[in-house]
Coordinates of C-alpha atoms and ligand atoms in Angstrom, one line a residue:
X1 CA 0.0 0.0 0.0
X2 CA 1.6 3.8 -0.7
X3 CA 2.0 5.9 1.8
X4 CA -0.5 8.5 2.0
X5 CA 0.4 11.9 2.7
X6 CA -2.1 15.1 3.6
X7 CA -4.0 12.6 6.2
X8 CA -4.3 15.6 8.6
X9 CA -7.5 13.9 9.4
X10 CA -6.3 9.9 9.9
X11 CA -6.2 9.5 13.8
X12 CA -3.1 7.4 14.7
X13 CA -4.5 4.3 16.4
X14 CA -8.2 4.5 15.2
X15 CA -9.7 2.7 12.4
X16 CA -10.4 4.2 9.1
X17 CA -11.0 3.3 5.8
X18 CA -8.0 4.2 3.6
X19 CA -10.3 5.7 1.2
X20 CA -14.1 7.1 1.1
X21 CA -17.3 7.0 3.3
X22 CA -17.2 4.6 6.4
X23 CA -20.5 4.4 9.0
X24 CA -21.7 1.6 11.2
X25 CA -19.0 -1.1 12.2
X26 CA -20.5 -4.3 10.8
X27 CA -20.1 -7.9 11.2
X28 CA -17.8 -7.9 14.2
X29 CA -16.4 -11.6 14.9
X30 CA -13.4 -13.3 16.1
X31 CA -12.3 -16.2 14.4
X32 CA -8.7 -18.1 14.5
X33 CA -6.9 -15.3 15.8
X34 CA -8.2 -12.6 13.9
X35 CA -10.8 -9.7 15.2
X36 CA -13.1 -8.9 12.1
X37 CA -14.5 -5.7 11.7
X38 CA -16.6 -5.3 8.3
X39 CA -18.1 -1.7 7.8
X40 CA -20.6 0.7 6.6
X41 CA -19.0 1.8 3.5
X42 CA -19.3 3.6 0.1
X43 CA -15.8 3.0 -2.4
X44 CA -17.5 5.5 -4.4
X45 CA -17.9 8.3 -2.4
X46 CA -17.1 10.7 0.5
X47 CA -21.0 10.4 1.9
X48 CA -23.0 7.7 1.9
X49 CA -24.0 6.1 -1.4
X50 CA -24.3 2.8 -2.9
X51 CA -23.4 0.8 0.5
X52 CA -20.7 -2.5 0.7
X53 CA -19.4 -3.9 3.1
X54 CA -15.4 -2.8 3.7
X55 CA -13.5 -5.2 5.8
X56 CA -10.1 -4.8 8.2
X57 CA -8.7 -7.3 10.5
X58 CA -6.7 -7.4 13.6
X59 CA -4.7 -9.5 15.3
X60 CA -4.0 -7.1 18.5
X61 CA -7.3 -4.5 18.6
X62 CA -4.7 -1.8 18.0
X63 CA -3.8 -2.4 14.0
X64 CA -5.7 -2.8 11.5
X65 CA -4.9 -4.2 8.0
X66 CA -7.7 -3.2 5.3
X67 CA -8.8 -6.1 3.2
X68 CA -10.9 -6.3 0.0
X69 CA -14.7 -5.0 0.2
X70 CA -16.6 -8.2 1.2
X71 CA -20.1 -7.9 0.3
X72 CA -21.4 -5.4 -2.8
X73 CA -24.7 -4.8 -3.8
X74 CA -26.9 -6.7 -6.0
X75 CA -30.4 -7.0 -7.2
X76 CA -31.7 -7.6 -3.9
X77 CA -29.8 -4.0 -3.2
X78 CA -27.3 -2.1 -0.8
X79 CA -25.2 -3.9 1.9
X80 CA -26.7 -2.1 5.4
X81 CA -25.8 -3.3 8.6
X82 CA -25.3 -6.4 10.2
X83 CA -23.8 -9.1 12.2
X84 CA -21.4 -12.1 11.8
X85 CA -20.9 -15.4 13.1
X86 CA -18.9 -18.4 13.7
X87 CA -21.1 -21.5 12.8
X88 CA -19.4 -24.1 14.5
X89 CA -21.5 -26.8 14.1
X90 CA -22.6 -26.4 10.8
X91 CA -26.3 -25.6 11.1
X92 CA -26.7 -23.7 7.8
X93 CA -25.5 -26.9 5.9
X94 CA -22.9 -24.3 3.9
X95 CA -19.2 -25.8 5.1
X96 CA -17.8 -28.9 4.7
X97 CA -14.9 -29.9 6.6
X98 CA -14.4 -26.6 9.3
X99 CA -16.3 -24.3 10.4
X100 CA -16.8 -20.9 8.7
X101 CA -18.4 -17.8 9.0
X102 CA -22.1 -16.2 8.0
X103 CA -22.3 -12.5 7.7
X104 CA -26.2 -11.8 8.4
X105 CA -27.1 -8.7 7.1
X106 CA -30.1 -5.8 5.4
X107 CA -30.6 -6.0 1.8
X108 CA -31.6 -2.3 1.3
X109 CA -33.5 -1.9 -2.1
X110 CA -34.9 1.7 -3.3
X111 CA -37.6 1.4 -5.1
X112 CA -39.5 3.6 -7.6
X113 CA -40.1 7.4 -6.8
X114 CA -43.0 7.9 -4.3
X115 CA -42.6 4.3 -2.8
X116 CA -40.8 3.2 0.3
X117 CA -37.3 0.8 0.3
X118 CA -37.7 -2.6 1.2
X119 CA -35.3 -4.1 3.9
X120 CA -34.8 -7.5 4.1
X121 CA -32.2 -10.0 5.9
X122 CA -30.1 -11.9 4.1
X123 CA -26.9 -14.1 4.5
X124 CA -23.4 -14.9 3.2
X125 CA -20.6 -17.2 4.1
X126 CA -17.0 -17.3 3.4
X127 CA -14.9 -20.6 4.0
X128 CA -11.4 -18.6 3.5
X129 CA -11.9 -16.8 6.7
X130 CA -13.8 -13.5 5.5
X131 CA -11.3 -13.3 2.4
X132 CA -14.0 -14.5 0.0
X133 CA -18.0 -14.6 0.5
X134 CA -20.6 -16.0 -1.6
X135 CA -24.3 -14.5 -0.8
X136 CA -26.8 -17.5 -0.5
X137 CA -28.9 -18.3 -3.1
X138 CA -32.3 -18.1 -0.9
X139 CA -32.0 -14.6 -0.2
X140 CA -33.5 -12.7 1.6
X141 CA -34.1 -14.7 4.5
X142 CA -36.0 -12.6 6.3
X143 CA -38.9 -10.1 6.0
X144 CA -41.7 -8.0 6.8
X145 CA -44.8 -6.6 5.4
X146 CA -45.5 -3.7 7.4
X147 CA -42.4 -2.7 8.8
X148 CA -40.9 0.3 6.0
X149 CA -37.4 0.1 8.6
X150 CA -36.3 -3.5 8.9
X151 CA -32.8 -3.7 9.3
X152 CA -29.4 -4.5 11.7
X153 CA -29.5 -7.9 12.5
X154 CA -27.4 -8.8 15.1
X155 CA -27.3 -12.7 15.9
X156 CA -26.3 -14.6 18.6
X157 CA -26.3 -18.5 19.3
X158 CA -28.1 -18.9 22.5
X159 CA -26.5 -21.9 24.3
X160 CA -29.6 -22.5 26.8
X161 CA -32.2 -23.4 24.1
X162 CA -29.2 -24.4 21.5
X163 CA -30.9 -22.2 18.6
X164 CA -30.1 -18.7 16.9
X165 CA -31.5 -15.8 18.3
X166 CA -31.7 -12.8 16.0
X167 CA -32.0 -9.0 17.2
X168 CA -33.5 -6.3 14.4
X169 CA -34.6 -3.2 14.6
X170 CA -38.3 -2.5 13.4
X171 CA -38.8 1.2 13.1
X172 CA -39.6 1.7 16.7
X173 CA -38.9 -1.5 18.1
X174 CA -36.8 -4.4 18.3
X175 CA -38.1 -7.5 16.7
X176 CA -36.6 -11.0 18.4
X177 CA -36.4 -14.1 16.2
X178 CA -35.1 -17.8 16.5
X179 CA -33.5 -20.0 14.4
X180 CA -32.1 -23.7 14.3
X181 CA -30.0 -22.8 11.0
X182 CA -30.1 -18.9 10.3
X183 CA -32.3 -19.8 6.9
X184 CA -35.3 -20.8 8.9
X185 CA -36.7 -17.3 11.4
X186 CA -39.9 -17.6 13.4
X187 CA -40.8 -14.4 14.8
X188 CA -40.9 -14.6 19.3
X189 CA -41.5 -11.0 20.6
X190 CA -41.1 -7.0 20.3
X191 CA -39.7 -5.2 22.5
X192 CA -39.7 -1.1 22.8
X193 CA -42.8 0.3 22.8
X194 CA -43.5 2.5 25.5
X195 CA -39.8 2.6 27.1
X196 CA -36.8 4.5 26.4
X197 CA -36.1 6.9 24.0
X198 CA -38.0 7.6 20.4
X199 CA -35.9 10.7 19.1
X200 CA -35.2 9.1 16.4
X201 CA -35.8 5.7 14.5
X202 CA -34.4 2.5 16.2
X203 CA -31.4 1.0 14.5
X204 CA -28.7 -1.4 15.5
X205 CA -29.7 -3.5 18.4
X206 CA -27.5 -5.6 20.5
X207 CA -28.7 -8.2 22.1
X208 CA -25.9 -10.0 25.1
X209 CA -25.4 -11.4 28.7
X210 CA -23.1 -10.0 31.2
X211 CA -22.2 -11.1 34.6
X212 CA -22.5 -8.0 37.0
X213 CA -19.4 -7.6 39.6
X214 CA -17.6 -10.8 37.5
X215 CA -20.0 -13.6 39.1
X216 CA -21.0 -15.7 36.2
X217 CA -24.3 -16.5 38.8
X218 CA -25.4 -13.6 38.7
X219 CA -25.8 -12.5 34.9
X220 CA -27.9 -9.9 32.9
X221 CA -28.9 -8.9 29.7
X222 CA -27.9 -6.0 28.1
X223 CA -29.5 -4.7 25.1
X224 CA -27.7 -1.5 23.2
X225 CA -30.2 0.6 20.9
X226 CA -28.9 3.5 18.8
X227 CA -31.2 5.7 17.5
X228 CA -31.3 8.1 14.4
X229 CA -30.8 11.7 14.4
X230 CA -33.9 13.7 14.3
X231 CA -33.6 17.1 13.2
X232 CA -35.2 18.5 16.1
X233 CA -32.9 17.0 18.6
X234 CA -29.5 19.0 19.4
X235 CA -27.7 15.7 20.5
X236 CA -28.3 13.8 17.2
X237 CA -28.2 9.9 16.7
X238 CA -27.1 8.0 19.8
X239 CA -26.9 4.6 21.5
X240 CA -29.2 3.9 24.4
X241 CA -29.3 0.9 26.7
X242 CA -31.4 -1.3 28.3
X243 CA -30.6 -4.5 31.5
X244 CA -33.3 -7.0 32.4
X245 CA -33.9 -10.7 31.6
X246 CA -33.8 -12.6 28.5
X247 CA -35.7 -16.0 28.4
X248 CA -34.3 -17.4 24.9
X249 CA -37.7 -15.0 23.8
X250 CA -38.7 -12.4 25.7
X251 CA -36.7 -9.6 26.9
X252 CA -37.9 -8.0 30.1
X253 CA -36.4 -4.7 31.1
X254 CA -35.8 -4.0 34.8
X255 CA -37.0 -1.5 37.0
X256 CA -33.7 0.5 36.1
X257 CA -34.4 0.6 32.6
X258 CA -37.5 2.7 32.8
X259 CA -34.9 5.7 33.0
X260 CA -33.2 6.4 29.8
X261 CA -29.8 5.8 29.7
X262 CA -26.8 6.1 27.2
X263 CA -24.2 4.1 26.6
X264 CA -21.8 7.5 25.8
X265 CA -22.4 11.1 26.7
X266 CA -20.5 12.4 24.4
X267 CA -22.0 13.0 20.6
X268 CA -19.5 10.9 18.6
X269 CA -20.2 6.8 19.7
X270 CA -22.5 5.5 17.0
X271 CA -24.2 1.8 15.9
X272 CA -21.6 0.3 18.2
X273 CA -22.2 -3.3 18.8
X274 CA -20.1 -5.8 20.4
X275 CA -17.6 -8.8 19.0
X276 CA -19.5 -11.7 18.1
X277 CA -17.4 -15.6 19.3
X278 CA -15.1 -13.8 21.4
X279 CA -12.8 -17.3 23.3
X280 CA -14.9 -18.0 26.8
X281 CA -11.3 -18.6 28.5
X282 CA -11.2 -14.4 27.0
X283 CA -14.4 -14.1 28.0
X284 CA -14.7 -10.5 27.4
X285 CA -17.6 -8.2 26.0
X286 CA -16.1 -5.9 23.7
X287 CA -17.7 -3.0 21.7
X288 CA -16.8 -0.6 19.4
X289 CA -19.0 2.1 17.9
X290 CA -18.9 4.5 14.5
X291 CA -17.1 7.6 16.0
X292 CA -18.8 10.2 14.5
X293 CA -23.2 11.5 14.6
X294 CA -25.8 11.4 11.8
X295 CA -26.8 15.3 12.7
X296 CA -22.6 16.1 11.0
X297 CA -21.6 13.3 9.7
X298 CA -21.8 14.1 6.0
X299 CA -20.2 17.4 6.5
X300 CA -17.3 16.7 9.2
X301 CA -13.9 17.8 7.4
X302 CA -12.3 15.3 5.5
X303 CA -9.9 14.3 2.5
X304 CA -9.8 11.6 0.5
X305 CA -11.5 8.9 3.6
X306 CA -14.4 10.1 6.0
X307 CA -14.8 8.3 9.2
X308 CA -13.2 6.8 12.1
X309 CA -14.0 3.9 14.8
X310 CA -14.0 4.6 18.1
X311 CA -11.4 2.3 20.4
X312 CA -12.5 -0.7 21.0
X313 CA -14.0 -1.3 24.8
X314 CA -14.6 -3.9 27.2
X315 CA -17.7 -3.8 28.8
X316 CA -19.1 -4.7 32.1
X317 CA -22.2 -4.7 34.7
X318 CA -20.6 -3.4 38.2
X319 CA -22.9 -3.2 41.1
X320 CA -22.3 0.0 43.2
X321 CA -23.9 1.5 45.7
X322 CA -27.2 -0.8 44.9
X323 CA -27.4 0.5 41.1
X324 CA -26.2 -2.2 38.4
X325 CA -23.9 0.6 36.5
X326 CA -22.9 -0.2 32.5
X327 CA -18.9 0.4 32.4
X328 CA -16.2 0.8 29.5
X329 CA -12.8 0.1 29.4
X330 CA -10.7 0.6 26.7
X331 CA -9.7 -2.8 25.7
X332 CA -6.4 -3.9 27.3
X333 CA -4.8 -4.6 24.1
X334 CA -4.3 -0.8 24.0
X335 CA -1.8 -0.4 27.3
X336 CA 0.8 -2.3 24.9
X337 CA 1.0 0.5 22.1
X338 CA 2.0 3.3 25.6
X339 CA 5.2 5.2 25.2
X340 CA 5.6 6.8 28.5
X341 CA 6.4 10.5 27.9
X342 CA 5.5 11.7 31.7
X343 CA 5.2 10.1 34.5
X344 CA 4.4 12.0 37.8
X345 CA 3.0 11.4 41.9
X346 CA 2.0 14.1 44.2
X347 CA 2.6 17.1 41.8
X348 CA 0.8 20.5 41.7
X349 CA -1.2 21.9 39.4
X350 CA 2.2 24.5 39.0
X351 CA 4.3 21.3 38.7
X352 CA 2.6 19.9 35.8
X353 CA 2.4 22.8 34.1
X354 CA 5.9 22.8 33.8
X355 CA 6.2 19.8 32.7
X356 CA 3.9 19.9 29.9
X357 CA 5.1 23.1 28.3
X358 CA 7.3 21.9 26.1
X359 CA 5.1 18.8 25.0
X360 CA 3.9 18.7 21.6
X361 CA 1.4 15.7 21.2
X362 CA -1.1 14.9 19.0
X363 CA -2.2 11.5 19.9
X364 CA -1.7 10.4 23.2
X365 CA -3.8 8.6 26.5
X366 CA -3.6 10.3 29.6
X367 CA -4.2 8.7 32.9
X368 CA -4.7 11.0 36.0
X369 CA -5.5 10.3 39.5
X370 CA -7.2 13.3 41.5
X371 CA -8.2 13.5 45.0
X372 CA -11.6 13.8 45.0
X373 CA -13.8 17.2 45.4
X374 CA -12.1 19.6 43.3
X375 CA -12.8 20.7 39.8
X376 CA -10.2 20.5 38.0
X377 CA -9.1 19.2 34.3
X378 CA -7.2 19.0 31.0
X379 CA -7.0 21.3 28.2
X380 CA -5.8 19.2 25.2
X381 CA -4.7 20.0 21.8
X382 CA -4.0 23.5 22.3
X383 CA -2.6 26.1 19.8
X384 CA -3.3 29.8 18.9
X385 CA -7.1 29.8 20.0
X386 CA -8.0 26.7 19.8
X387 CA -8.5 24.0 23.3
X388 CA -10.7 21.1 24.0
X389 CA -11.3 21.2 27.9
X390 CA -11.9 18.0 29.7
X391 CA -12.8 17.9 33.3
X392 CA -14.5 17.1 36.5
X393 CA -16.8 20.1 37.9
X394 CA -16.8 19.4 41.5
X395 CA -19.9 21.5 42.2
X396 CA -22.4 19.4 39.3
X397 CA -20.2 16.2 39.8
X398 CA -20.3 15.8 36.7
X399 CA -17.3 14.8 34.3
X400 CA -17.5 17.1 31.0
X401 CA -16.1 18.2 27.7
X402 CA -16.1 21.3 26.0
X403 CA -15.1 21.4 22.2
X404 CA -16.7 24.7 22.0
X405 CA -13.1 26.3 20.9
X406 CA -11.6 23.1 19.9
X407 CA -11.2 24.1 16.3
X408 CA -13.1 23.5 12.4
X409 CA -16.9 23.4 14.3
X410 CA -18.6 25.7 11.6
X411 CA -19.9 22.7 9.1
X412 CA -22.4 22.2 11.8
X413 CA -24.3 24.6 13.9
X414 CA -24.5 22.5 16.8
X415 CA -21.1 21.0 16.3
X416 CA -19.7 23.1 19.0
X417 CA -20.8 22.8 22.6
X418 CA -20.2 21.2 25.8
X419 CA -21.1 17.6 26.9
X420 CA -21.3 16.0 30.4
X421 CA -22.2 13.1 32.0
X422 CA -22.8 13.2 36.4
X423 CA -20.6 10.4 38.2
X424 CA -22.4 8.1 39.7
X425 CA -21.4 6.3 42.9
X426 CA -18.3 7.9 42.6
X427 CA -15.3 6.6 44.6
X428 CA -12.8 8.8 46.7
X429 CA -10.5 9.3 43.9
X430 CA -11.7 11.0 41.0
X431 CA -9.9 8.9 37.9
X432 CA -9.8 10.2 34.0
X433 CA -8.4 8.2 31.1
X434 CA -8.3 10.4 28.4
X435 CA -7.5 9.0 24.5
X436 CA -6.3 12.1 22.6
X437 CA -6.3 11.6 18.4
X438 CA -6.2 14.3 15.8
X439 CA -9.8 14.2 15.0
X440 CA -11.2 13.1 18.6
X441 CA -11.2 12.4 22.3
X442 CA -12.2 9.5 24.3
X443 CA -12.5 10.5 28.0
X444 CA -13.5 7.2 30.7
X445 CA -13.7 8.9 34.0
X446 CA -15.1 7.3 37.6
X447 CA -13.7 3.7 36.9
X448 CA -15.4 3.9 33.4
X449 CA -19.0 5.1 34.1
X450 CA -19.2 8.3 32.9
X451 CA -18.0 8.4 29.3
X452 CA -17.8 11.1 26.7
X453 CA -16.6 10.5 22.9
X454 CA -16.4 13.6 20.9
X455 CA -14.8 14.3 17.3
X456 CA -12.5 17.5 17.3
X457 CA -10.8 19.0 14.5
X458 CA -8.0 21.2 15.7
X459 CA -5.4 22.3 13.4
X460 CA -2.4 20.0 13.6
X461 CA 0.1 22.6 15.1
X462 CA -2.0 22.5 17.8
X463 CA -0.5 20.0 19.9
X464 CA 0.1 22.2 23.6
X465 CA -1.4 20.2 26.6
X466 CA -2.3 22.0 30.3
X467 CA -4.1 20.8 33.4
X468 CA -6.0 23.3 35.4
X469 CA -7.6 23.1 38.8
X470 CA -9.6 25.5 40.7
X471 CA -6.2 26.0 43.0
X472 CA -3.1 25.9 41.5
X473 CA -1.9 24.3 45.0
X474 CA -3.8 21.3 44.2
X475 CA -2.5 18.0 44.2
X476 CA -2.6 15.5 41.5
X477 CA -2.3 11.7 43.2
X478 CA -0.6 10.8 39.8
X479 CA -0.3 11.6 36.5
X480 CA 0.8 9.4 33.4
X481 CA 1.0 10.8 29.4
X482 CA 1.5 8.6 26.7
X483 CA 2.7 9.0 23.4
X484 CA 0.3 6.9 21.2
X485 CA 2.2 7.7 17.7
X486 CA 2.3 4.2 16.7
X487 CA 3.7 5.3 13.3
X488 CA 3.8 1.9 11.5
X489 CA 0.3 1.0 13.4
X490 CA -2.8 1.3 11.0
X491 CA -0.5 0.6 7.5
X492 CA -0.6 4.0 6.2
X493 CA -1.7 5.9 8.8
X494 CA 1.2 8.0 8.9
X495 CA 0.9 11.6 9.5
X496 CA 2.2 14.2 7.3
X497 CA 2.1 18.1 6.4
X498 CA 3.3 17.3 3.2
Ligands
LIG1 C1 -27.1 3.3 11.2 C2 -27.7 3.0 9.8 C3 -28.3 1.6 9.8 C4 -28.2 1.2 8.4 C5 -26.9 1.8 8.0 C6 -26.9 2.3 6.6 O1 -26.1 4.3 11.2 O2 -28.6 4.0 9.5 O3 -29.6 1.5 10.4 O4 -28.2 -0.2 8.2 O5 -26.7 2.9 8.8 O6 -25.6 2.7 6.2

């Protein structure tokens, strides 16, 4: 692959596309040693268009090597969203000697002027481990009559009643279906009316169980839905959540889920779903989500690619203080790309300072520890005008950021603005893991409960970092930076001014 230079928009250790429109992440599955991430994506274009399905792999969550598109459209239509998974024991009847994988996904089709697209689920398999995939010749697989928004599937095999369950979203609800063979759906419930938020249209449902506190006895469901952007709502498209109970038909939502709740405060975490066949000896839950907001997306500044991942996450139920809390972590994977550029204990707010001026850093992860009660922060990639402040407001206890200076905002008139998220249960040290990139940050603050993701576009000269606290006396329990360069990481995701 060349090298590509004028990438003053490629972030350093997110995914993008090396060229054109990328949404949704798609088809997310691990399978001998690779993590699969298929996407939302238009070779033709710089918005969205004629839809396929790119594809990138990973060994390590950290790079990513872009393969050939996987799926393009045909008479059926586009390539929307979807899942993937392993079929182990061979229930489709498609593999012969080893298992392989089926992509499960919406055939979009526009029809005539004046009458709705039909959406439809369909599948494809691949025997060469994603490489190659042939779309089955009974397509589609699944549909509807009165649903006009039908699309998303996410599928899961569901070891207690040894079927497929399939998650889709249906306009303003989430259909659930079964399946002994992913050909064969019989429709089992709805879920959605009545609870959480309709701002927008429901799209990209996850469906998965987690064990709250670690204790695989005690597990519960979690069920991600993002919704679309609707033009009267400031914060856009964005991914709510749901815990309750799952029978193998039925979800029933707790008592807690009768509050809305997000999965990300910030405005730029989008039809994030999680890794499908993940090890059990692993055992982890991890996410990723589109890093950018249907209310911009078409207009954010870009050249020559448009769109970025968000990192990938670990996520967990933690019980505190009697509330069953959804966490993130960045995925662990991450801590082995750290070049330690600062490491300090005890230090003022003066101290840092000092430190810091001579930094120049573009992408980075911070890691701060702060006695808790004061408000006090970071102001990242800063340069003649331009700052993105992150911090914790001790008064609203609430963890924030403000890209309201942070640089290009004018494509959107509610680009700018600040976003926060209150810390719940909150411990006695106030903790912030920041991920700084050129086009975004990623802030996980109060042990990964209160989560903002937000797109920036500073100029690259500004690369000036600062904390600030309400006293400059104040003392920071520790403070670690990062360098996050990884300059051989994404294949060409080199940065230059060229
Ligand atoms: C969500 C979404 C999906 C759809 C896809 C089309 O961002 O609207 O519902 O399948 O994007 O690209």
């Amino acid at each position: 692959m060349s090298a590509i230079t004028k990438q003053n928009y490629r972030g350093a250790y997110h995914f993008s596309p090396q060229a054109k429109w990328m949404n949704d992440p798609n088809g997310m599955v691990y399978f001998e040693g690779e993590y699969h991430l298929f996407f939302q994506h238009h070779p033709g274009g710089m918005t969205m268009g004629a839809m396929h399905w790119g594809h990138a792999v990973s060994k390590d969550l950290v790079t990513w090597e872009e393969l050939d598109v996987a799926l393009a459209p045909d008479e059926l239509g586009m390539i929307f969203s979807g899942s993937a998974v392993v079929d182990w024991k061979n229930t489709t009847g498609f593999f012969e000697d080893k298992p392989g994988l089926v992509a499960i996904f919406t055939h979009h089709l526009d029809m005539p002027e004046g009458k709705p697209a039909v959406q439809r689920q369909s599948l494809a398999y691949s025997k060469d481990n994603g490489r190659t995939w042939t779309k089955y010749a009974g397509n589609p697989v699944l549909e509807h009559d009165a649903f006009i928004d039908f699309r998303d599937p996410k599928v899961f095999w569901n070891q207690e009643t040894n079927e497929w369950v399939m998650i889709v979203a249906c306009g303003q609800t989430v259909g659930l279906y079964h399946s002994p063979d992913l050909i064969h759906w019989t429709h089992a419930s709805e879920f959605g009316e009545g609870i959480g938020s309709h701002d927008g249209v429901w799209e990209c449902p996850d469906l998965f169980p987690l064990a709250v506190d670690g204790d695989k006895s005690n597990t519960q469901w979690v069920m991600l839905v993002s919704i679309g952007a609707d033009p009267a709502c400031v914060e856009g498209s964005r991914t709510q959540y749901f815990t309750g109970d799952f029978d193998g038909k039925v979800f029933t939502p707790d008592e807690e889920s009768r509050n809305i709740r997000w999965l990300d405060y910030g405005r730029d975490n989008y039809a994030g779903v999680s890794w499908s066949d993940v090890p059990e000896e692993d055992g982890r839950r991890l996410f990723l989500g589109w890093m950018s907001n249907w209310m911009y997306a078409s207009q954010t500044p870009a050249e020559e690619f448009r769109g970025a991942m968000t990192l990938p996450r670990e996520l967990y139920l933690e019980s505190r203080e009697g509330r069953i809390l959804l966490v993130q972590k960045p995925a662990q994977e991450l801590e082995a790309a750290r070049l330690p550029v600062l490491s300090l204990k005890d230090v003022s707010v003066q101290e840092i300072n000092a430190s810091l001026a001579n930094l120049q850093l573009q992408s980075y992860e911070i890691v701060a520890k702060l006695t808790r009660g004061m408000s006090a922060g970071f102001k990242v990639r800063t340069g003649a005008g331009e700052q993105t402040v992150i911090g914790i407001d001790a008064k609203t206890q609430e963890l924030y950021v403000d890209r309201q200076a942070s640089g290009q905002h004018d494509f959107h008139e509610w680009f700018a603005g600040r976003h926060s998220v209150e810390l719940e249960a909150p411990g006695e040290i106030d903790d912030l893991r920041i991920y700084v990139d050129r086009t975004s940050v990623e802030v996980f603050g109060n042990r990964g409960q209160a989560v903002i993701t937000d797109l920036i576009f500073p100029k690259p000269e500004s690369a000036g970092l600062a904390v600030f606290a309400d006293n400059e006396e104040i003392l920071f329990i520790s403070l670690d930076v990062y360098n996050l360069s990884l300059p051989a990481a994404n294949g060409d995701n080199q940065y230059s001014e060229g």
